[in-house]
mmCIF file of C-alpha atoms and ligand atoms in Angstrom:
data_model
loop_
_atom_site.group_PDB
_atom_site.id
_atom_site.type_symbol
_atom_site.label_atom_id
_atom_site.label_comp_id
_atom_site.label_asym_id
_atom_site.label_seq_id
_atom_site.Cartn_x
_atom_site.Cartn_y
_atom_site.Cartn_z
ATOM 1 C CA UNK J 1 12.361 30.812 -7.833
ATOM 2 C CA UNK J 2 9.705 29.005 -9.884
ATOM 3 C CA UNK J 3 9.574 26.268 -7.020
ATOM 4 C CA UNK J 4 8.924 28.812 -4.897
ATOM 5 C CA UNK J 5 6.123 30.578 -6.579
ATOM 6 C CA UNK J 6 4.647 27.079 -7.481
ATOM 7 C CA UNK J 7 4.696 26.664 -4.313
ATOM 8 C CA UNK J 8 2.958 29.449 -3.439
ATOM 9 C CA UNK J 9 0.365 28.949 -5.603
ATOM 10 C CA UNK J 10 -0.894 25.453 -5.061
ATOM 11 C CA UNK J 11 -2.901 25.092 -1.918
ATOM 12 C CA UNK J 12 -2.017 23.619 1.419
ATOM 13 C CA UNK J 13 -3.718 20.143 1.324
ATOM 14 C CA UNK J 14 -4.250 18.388 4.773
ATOM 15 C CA UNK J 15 -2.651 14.387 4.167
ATOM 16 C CA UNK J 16 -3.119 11.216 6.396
ATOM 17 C CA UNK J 17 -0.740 8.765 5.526
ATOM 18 C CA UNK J 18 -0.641 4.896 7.593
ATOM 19 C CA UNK J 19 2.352 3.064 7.303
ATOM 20 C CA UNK J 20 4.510 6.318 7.034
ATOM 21 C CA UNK J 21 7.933 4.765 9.183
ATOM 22 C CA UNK J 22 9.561 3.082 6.256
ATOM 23 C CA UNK J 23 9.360 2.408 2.935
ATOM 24 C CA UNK J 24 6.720 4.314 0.310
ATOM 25 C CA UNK J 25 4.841 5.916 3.489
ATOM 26 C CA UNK J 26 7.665 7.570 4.577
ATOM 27 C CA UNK J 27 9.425 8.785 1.177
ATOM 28 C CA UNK J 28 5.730 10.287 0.184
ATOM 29 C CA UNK J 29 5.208 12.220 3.519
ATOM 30 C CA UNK J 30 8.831 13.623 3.498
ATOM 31 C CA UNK J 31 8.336 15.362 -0.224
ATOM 32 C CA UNK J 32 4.828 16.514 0.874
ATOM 33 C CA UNK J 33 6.037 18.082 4.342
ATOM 34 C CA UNK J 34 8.473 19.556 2.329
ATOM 35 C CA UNK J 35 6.606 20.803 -0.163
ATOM 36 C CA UNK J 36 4.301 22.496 2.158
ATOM 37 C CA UNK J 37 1.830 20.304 3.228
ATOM 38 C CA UNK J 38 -0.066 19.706 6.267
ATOM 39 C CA UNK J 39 0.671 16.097 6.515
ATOM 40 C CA UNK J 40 -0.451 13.695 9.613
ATOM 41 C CA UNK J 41 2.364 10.914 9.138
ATOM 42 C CA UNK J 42 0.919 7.628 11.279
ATOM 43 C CA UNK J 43 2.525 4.164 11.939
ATOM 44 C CA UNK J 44 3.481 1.830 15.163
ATOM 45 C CA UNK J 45 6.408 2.589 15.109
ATOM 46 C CA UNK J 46 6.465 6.526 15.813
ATOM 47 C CA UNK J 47 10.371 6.374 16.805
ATOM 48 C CA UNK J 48 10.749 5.785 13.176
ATOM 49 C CA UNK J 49 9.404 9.201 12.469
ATOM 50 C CA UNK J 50 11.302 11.353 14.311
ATOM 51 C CA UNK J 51 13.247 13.075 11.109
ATOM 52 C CA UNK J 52 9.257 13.485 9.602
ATOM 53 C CA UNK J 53 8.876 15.307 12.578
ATOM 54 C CA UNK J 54 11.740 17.339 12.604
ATOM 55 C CA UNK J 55 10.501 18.616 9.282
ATOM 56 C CA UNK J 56 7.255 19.878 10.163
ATOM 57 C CA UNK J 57 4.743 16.914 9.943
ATOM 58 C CA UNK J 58 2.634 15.485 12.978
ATOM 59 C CA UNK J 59 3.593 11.840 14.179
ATOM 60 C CA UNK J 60 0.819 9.842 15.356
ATOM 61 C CA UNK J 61 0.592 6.388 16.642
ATOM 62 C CA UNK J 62 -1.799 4.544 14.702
ATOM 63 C CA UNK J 63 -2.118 0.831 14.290
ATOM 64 C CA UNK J 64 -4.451 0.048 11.386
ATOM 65 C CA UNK J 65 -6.291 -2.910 13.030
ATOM 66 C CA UNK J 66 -6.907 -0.496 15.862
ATOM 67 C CA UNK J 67 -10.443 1.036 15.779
ATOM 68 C CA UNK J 68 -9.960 3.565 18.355
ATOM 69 C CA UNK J 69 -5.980 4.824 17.387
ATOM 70 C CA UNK J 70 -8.031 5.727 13.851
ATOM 71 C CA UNK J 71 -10.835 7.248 14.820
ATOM 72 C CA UNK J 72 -8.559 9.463 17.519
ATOM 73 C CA UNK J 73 -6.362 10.638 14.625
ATOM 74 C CA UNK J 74 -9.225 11.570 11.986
ATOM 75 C CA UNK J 75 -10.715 13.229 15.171
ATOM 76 C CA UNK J 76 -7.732 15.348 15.596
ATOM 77 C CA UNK J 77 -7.318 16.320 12.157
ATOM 78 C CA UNK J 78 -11.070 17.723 11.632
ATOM 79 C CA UNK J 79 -10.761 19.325 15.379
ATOM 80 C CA UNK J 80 -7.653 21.059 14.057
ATOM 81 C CA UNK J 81 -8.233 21.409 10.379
ATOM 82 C CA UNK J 82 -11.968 21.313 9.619
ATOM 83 C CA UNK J 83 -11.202 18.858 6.737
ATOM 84 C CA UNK J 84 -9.476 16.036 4.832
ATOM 85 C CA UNK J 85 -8.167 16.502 1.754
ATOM 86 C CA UNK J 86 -6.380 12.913 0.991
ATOM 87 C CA UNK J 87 -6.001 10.096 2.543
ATOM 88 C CA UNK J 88 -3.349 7.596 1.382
ATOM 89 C CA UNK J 89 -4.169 4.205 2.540
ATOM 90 C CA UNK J 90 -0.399 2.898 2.104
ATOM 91 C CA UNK J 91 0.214 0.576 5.544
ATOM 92 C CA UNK J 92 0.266 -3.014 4.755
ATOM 93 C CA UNK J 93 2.537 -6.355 4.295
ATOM 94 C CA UNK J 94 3.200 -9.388 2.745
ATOM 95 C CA UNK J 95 2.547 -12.788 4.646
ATOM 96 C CA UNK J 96 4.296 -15.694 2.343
ATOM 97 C CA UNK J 97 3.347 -19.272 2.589
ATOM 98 C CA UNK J 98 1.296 -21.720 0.754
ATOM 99 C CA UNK J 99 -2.498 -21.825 0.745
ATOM 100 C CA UNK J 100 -2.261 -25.199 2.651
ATOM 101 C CA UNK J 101 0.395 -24.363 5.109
ATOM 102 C CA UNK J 102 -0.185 -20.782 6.719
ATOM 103 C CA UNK J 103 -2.552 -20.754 9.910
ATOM 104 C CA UNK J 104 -5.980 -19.388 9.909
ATOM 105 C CA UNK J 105 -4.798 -16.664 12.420
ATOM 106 C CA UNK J 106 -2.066 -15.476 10.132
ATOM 107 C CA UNK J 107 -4.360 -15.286 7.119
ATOM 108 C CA UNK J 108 -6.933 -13.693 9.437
ATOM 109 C CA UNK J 109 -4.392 -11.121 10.783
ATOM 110 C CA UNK J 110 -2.853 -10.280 6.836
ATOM 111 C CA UNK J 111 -6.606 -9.619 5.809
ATOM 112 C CA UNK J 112 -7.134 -7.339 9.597
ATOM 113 C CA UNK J 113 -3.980 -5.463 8.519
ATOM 114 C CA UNK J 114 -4.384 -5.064 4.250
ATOM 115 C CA UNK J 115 -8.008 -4.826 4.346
ATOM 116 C CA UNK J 116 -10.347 -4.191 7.326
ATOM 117 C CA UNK J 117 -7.842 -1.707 8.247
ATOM 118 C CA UNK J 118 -8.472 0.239 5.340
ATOM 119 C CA UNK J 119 -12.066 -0.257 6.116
ATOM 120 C CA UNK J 120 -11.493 1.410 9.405
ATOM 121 C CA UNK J 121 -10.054 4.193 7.750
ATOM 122 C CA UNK J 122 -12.553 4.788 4.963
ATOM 123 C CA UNK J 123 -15.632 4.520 7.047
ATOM 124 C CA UNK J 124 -13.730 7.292 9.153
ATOM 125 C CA UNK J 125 -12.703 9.994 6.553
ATOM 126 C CA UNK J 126 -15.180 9.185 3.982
ATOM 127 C CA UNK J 127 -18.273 11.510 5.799
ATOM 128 C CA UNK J 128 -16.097 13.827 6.176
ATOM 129 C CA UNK J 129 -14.842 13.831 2.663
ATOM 130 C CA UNK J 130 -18.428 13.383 1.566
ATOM 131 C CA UNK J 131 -19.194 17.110 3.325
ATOM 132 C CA UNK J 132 -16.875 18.853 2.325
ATOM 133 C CA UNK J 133 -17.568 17.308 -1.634
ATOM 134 C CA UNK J 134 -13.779 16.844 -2.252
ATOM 135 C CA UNK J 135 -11.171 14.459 -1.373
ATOM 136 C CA UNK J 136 -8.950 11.717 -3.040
ATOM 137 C CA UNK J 137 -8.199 8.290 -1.728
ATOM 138 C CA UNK J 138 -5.381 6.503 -2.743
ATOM 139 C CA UNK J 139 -5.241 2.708 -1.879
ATOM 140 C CA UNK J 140 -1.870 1.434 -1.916
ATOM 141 C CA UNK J 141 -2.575 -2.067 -4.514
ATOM 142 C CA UNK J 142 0.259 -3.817 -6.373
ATOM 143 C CA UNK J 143 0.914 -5.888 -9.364
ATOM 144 C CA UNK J 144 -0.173 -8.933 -7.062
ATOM 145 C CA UNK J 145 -3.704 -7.140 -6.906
ATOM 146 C CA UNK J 146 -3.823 -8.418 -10.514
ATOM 147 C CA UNK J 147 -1.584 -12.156 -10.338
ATOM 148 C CA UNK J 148 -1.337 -13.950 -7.995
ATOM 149 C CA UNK J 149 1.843 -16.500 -7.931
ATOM 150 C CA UNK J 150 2.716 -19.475 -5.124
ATOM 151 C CA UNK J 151 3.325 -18.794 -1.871
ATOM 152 C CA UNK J 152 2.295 -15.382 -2.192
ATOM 153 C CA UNK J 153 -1.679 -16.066 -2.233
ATOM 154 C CA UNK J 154 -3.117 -15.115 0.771
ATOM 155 C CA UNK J 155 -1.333 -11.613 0.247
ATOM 156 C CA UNK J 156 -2.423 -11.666 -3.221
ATOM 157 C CA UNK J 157 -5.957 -12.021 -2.163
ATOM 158 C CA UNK J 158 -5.704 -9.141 -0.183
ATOM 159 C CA UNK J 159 -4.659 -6.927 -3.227
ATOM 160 C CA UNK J 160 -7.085 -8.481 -5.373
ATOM 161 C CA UNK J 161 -10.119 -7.467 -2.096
ATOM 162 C CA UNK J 162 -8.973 -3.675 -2.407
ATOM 163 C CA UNK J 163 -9.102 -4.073 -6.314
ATOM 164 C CA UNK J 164 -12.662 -4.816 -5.902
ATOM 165 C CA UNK J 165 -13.454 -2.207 -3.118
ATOM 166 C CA UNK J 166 -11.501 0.582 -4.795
ATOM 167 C CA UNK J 167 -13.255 -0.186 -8.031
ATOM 168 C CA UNK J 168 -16.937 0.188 -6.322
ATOM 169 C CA UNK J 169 -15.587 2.828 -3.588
ATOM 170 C CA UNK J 170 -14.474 4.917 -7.332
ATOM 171 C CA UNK J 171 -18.012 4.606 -8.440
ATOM 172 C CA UNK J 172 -20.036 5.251 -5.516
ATOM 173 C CA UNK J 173 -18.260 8.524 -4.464
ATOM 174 C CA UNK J 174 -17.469 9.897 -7.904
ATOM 175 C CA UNK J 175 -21.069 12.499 -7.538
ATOM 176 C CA UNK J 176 -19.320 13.718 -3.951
ATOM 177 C CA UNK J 177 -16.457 14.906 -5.967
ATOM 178 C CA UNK J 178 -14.462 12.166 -4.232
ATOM 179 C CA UNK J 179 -11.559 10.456 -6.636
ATOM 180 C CA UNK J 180 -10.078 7.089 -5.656
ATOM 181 C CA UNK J 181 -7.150 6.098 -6.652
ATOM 182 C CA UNK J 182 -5.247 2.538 -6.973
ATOM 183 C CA UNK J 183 -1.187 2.543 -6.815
ATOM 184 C CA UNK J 184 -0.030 -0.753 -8.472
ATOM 185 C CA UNK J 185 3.956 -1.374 -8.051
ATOM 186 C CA UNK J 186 5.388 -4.674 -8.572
ATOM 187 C CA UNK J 187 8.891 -5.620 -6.813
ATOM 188 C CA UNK J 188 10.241 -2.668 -4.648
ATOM 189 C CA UNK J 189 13.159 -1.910 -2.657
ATOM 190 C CA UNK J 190 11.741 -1.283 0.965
ATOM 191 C CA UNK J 191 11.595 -3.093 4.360
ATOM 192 C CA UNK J 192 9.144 -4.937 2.381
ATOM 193 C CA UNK J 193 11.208 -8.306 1.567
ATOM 194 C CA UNK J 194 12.823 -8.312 5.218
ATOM 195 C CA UNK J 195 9.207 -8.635 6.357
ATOM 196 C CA UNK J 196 7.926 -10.832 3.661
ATOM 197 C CA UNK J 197 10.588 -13.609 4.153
ATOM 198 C CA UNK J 198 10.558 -13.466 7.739
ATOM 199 C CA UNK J 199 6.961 -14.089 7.222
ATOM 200 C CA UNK J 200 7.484 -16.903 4.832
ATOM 201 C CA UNK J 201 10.545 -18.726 7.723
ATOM 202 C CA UNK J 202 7.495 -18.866 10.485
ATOM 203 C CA UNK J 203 4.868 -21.156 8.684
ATOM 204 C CA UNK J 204 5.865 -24.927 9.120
ATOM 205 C CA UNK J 205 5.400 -26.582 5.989
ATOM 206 C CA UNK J 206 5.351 -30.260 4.764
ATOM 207 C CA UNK J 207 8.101 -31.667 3.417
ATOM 208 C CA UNK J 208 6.229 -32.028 0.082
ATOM 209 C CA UNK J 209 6.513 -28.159 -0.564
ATOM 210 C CA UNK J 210 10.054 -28.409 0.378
ATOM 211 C CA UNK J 211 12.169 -27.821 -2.662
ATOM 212 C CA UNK J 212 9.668 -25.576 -4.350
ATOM 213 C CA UNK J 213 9.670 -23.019 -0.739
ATOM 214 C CA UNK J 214 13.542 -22.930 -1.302
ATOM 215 C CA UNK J 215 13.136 -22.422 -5.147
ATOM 216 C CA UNK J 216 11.102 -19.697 -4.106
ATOM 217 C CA UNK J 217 12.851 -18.065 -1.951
ATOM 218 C CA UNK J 218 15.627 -17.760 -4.266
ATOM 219 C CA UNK J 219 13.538 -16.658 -7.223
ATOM 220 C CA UNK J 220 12.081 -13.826 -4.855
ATOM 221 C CA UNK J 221 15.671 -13.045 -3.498
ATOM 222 C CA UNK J 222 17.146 -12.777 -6.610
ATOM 223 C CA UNK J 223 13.848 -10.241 -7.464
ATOM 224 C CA UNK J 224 14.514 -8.272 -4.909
ATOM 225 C CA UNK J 225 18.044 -8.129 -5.441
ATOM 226 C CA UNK J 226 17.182 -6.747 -9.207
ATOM 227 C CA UNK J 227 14.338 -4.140 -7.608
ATOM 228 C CA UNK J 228 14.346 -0.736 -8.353
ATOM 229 C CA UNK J 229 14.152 1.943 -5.582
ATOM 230 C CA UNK J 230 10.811 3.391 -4.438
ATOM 231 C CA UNK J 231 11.344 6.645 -6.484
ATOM 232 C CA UNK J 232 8.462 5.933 -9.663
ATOM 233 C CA UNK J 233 6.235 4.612 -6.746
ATOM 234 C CA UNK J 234 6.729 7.715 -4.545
ATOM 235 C CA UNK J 235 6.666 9.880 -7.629
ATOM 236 C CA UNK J 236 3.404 8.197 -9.066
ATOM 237 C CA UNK J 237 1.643 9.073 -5.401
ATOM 238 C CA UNK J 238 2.902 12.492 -5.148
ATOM 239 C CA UNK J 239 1.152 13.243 -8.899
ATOM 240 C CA UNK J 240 -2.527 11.863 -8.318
ATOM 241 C CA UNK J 241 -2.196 13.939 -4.538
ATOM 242 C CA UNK J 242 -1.555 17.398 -6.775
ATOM 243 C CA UNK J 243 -3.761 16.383 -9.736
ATOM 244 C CA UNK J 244 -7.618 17.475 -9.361
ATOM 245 C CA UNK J 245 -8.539 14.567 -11.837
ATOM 246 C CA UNK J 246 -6.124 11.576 -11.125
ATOM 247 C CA UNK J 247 -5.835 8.666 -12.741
ATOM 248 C CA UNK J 248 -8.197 5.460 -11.939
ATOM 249 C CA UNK J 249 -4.706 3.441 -11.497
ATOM 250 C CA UNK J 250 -0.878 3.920 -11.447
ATOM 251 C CA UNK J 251 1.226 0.855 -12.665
ATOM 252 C CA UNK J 252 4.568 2.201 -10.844
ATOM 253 C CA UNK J 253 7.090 -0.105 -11.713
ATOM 254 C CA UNK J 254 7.976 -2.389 -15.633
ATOM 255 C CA UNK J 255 7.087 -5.920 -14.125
ATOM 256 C CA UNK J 256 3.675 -4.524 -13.137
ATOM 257 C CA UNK J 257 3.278 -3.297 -16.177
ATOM 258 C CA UNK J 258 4.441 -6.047 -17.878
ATOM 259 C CA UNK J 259 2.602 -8.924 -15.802
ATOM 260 C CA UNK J 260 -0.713 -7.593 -15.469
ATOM 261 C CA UNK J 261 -0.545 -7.138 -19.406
ATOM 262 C CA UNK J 262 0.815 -10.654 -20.043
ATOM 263 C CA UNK J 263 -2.241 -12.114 -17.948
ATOM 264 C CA UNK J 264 -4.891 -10.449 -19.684
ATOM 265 C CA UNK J 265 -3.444 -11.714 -23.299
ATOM 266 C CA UNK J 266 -2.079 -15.654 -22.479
ATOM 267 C CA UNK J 267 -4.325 -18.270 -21.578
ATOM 268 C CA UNK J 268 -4.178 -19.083 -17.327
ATOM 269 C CA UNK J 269 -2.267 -22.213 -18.355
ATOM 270 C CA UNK J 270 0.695 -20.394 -20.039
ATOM 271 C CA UNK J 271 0.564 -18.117 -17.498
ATOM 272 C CA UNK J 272 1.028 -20.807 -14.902
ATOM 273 C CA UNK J 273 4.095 -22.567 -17.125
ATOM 274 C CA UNK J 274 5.761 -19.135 -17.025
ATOM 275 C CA UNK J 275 5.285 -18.729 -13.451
ATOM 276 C CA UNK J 276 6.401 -22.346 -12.492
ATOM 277 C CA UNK J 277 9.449 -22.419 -14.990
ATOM 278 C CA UNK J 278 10.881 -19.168 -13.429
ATOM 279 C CA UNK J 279 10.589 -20.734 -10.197
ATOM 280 C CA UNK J 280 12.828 -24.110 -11.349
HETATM 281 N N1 NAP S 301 7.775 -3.002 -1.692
HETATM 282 C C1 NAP S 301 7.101 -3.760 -2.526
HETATM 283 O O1 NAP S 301 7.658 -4.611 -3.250
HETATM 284 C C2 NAP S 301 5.614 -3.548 -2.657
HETATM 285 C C3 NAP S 301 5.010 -3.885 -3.864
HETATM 286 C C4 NAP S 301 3.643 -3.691 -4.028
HETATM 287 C C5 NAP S 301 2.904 -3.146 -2.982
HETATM 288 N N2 NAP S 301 3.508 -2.846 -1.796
HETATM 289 C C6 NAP S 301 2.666 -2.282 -0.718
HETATM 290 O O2 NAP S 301 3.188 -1.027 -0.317
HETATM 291 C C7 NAP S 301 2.732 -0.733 1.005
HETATM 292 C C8 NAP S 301 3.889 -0.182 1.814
HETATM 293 O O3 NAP S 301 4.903 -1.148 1.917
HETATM 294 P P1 NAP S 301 6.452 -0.829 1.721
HETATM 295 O O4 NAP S 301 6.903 -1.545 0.506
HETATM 296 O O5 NAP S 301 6.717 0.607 1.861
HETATM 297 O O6 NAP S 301 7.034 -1.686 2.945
HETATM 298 P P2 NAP S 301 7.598 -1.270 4.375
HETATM 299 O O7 NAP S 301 8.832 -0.473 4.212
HETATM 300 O O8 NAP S 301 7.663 -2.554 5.128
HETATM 301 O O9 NAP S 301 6.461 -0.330 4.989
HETATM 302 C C9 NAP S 301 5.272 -0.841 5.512
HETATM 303 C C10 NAP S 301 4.615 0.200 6.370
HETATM 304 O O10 NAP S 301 3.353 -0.329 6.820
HETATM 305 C C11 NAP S 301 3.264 -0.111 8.206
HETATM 306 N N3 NAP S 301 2.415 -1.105 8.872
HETATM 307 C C12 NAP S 301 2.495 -2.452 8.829
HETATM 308 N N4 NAP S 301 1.559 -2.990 9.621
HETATM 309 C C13 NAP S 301 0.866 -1.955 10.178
HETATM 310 C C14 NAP S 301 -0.214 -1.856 11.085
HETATM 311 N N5 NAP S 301 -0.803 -2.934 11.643
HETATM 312 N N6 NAP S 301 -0.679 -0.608 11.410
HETATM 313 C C15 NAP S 301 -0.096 0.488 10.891
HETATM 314 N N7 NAP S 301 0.938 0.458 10.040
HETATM 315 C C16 NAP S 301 1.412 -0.754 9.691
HETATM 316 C C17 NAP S 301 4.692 -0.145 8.735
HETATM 317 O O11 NAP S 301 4.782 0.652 9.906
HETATM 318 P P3 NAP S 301 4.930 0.093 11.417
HETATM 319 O O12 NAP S 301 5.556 -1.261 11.343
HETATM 320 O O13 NAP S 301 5.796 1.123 12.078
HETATM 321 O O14 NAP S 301 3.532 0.107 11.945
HETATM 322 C C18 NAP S 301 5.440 0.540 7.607
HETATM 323 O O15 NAP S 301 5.447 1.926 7.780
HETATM 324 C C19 NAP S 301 2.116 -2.033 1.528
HETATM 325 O O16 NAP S 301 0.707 -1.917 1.467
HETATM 326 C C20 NAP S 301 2.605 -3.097 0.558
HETATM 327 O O17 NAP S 301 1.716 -4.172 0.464
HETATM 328 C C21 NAP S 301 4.853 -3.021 -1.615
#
């Protein structure tokens, strides 16, 4: 009964989520369909959305690095609902490799996908959110938008660019009534890994990085293995969506808490010695 008049009472928000086929995308839009939202659930992959569907929410094909796929979906949502109330910038991956080894084109693509993509998107909702004078933004970060560790760098340096945005995006819409928000988890159970390592198997490397790649790959195996579920994550998302003053950031998960503490107190060379002798 309470959920119901709770329910009642809070106000149909209208939600554009990328990256909603697996993982954090798709846990978030499921509770908010189901909690009454009006919830525009995007992704390549639309097969993948056919149960958000069959709950109520509206399945669009959108490929982040694709100009016009984004500006067709934000043009459907104000022809149909006059507004945008949050957009949760959540689509992204992990490309693994070493600074040296990865091609230009990958790095290129990772930074098209984590990045301009989101660039797309903001410089598509934000004049509408800027209208209206109300909106919230959350920018899917992570731990590594603090650290950054081998073989994960060019990912990392994706996380650390929307750091940076988000942080000057907060200030210069915070008079619009405009919040942005950063979600930081650190190792999650999603098709995350699956993607990351697959990643990491396609660069060729030299045979001097040999022995640390394979260390790696056991050390972020073994992570993975130890994960927790997306549950804090989704949770985290779901409270700065139904909060009118949300936090700056959410540190989802204990190793992001944890890390991006540790590097702000040890010096970067003890930092480095922790980081290497894990990966022994
Ligand atoms: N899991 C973790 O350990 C972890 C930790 C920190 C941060 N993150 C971040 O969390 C976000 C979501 O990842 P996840 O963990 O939920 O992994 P996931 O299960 O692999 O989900 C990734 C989502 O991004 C979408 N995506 C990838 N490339 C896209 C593109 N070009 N255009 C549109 N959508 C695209 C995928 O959909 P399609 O393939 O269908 O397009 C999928 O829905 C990412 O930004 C990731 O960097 C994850």
């Amino acid at each position: 009964m309470k959920t119901n008049k709770t329910k009642a009472n809070k106000k149909k928000k209208v939600i554009l989520i990328t990256g909603a086929s697996s993982g954090f995308g798709f846990d978030v839009a499921k509770e908010l369909i189901k909690d009454g939202h009006i919830v525009y659930c995007t992704a390549r992959r639309t097969q993948m959305m056919d149960e958000l569907k069959e709950l109520g929410g509206h399945i669009h094909k959108l490929d982040v690095t694709d100009e016009k796929d984004i500006q067709l979906v934000v043009k459907t949502i104000i022809s149909e609902h006059k507004k945008i109330d949050v957009l949760f910038n959540n689509a992204g991956f992990g490309t693994m490799g070493s600074i040296e080894s990865l091609p230009i084109d990958t790095i290129k693509y990772q930074f098209e996908v984590n990045v301009f993509g989101i660039a797309n998107l903001l410089q598509a909702t934000l004049p509408h959110m800027r209208k209206q004078k109300s909106g919230t933004i959350i920018n899917m970060s992570s731990l590594v938008g603090h650290v950054s560790t081998p073989f994960m760098g060019w990912y990392a340096a994706t996380k650390h660019s929307l750091k940076a945005l988000s942080e000057a995006l907060r200030m210069e819409v915070s008079s619009f009534g405009i919040n942005v928000v950063m979600i930081e988890p650190g190792a999650v159970k999603t098709e995350f890994e699956d993607v990351a390592l697959k990643s990491l198997e396609a660069v060729k490397h030299h045979k001097d990085y040999k022995k640390m790649i394979s260390n790696f790959k056991a050390n972020f195996k073994e992570i993975y293995k130890k994960a927790p579920g997306p549950e804090s994550t989704v949770k985290a998302v779901l409270s700065a969506i139904n909060s009118s003053h949300p936090k700056t950031t959410y540190k989802t998960t204990l190793d992001s808490k944890l890390f991006s503490t540790a590097k702000r107190f040890i010096s970067d060379k003890a930092f480095d010695k922790a980081v290497l002798r894990q990966m022994k």
